[in-house]
PDB file of C-alpha atoms in Angstrom:
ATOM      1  CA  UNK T 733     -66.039  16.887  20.848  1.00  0.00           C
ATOM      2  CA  UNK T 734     -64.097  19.477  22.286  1.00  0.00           C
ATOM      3  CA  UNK T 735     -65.202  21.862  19.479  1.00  0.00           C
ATOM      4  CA  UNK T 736     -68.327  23.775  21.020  1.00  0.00           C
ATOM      5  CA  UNK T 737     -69.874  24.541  17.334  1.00  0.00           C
ATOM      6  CA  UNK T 738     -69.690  20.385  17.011  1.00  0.00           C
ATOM      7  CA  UNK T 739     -71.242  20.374  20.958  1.00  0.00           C
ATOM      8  CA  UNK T 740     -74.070  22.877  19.365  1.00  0.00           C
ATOM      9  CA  UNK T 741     -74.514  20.566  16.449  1.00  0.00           C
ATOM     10  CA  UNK T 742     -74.990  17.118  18.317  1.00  0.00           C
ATOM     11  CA  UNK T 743     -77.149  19.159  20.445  1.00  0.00           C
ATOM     12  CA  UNK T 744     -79.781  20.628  17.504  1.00  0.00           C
ATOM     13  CA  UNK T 745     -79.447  17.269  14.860  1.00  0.00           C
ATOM     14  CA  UNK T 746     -78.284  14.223  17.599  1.00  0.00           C
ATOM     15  CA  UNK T 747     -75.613  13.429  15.624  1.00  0.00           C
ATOM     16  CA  UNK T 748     -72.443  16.285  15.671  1.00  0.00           C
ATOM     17  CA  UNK T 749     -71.247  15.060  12.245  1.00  0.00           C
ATOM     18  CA  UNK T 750     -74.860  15.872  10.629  1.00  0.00           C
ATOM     19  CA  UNK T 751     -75.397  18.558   7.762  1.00  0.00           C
ATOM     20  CA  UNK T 752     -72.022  20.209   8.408  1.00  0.00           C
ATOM     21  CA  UNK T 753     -71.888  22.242   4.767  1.00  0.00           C
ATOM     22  CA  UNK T 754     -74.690  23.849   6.192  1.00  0.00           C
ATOM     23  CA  UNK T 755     -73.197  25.062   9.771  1.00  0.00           C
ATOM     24  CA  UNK T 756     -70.430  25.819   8.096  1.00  0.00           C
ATOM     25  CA  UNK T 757     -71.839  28.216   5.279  1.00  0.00           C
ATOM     26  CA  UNK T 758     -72.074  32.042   6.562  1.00  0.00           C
ATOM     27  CA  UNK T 759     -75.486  33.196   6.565  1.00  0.00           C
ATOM     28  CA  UNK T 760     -77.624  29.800   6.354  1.00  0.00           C
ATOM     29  CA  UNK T 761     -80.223  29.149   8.750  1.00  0.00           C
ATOM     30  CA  UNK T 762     -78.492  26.412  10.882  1.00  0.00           C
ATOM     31  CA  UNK T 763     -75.058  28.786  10.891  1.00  0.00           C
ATOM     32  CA  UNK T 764     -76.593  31.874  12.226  1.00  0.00           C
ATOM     33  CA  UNK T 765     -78.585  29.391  14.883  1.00  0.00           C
ATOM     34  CA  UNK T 766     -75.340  28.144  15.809  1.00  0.00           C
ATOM     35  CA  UNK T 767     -73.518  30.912  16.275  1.00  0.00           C
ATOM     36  CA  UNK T 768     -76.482  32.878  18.318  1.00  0.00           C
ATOM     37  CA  UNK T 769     -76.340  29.466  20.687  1.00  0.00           C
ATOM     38  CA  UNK T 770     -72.899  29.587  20.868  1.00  0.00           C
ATOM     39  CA  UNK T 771     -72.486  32.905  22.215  1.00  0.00           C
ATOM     40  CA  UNK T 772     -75.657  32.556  24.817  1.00  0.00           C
ATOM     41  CA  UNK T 773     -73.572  29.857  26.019  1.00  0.00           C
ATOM     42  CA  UNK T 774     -70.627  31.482  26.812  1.00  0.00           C
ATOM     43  CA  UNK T 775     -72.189  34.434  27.769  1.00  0.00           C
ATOM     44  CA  UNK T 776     -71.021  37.193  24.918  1.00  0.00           C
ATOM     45  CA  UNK T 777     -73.323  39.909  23.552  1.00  0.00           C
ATOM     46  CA  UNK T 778     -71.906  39.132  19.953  1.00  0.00           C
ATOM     47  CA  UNK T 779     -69.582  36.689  17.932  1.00  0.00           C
ATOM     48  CA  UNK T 780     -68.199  36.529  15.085  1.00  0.00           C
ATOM     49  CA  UNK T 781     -66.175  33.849  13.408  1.00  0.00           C
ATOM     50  CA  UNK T 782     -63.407  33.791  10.606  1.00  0.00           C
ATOM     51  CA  UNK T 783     -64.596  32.718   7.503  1.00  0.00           C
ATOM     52  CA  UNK T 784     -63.346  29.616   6.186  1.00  0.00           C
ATOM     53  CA  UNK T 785     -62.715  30.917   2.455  1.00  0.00           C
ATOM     54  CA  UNK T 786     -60.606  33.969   4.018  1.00  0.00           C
ATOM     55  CA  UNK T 787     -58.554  31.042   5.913  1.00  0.00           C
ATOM     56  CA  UNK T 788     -57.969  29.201   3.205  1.00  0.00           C
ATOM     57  CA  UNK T 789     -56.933  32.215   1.088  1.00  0.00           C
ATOM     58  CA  UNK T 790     -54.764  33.315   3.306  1.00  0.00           C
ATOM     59  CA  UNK T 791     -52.858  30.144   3.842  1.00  0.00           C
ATOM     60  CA  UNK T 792     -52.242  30.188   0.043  1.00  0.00           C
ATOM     61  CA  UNK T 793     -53.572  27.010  -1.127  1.00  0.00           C
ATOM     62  CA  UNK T 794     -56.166  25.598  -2.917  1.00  0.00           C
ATOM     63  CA  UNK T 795     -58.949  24.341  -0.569  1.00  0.00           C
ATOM     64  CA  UNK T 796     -58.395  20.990  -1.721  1.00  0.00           C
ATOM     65  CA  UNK T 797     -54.868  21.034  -0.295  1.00  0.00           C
ATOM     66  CA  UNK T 798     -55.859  21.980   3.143  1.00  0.00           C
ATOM     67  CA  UNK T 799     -57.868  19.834   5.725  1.00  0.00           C
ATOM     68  CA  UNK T 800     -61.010  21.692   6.423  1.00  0.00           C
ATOM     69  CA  UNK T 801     -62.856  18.399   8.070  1.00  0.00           C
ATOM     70  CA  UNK T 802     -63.189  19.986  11.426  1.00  0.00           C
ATOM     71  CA  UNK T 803     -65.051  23.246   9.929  1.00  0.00           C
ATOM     72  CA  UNK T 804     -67.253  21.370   7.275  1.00  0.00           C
ATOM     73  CA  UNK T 805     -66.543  17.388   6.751  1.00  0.00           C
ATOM     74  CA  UNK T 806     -64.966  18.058   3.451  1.00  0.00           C
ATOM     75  CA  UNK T 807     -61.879  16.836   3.905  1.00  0.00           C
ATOM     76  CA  UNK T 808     -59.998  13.625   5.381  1.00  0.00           C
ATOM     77  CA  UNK T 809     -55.994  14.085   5.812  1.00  0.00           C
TER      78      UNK T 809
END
């Protein structure tokens, strides 16, 4: 639990492993409410974070060869 969007998470749903496709997809509902919590609690007047499809393309592999289970639950190296 030491990842504050999986804090926020447990916080809105109870469980910090609930719905993560949808915290993790730019622009949804539960995202941008996560993101606006997040930075209330640490005090900043904006954040922003990297997009998950721009990490993955610029580590060069195919999604499915890199462990994205701490972003969205997708994956289990």
């Amino acid at each position: 639990m030491e990842l504050i969007t999986r804090q926020v998470i447990r916080e809105l749903e109870g469980d910090e492993n609930k719905d993560l496709a949808k915290y993790a997809t730019t622009g949804s509902p539960q995202y941008e409410k996560m993101v606006r919590i997040i930075g209330e609690k640490l005090g900043l007047s904006s954040l922003r974070f990297n997009l998950l499809e721009t990490l993955v393309e610029a580590i060069g592999l195919p999604k499915c060869k890199v462990c994205t289970h701490c972003f969205d639950g997708s994956s289990d190296f």
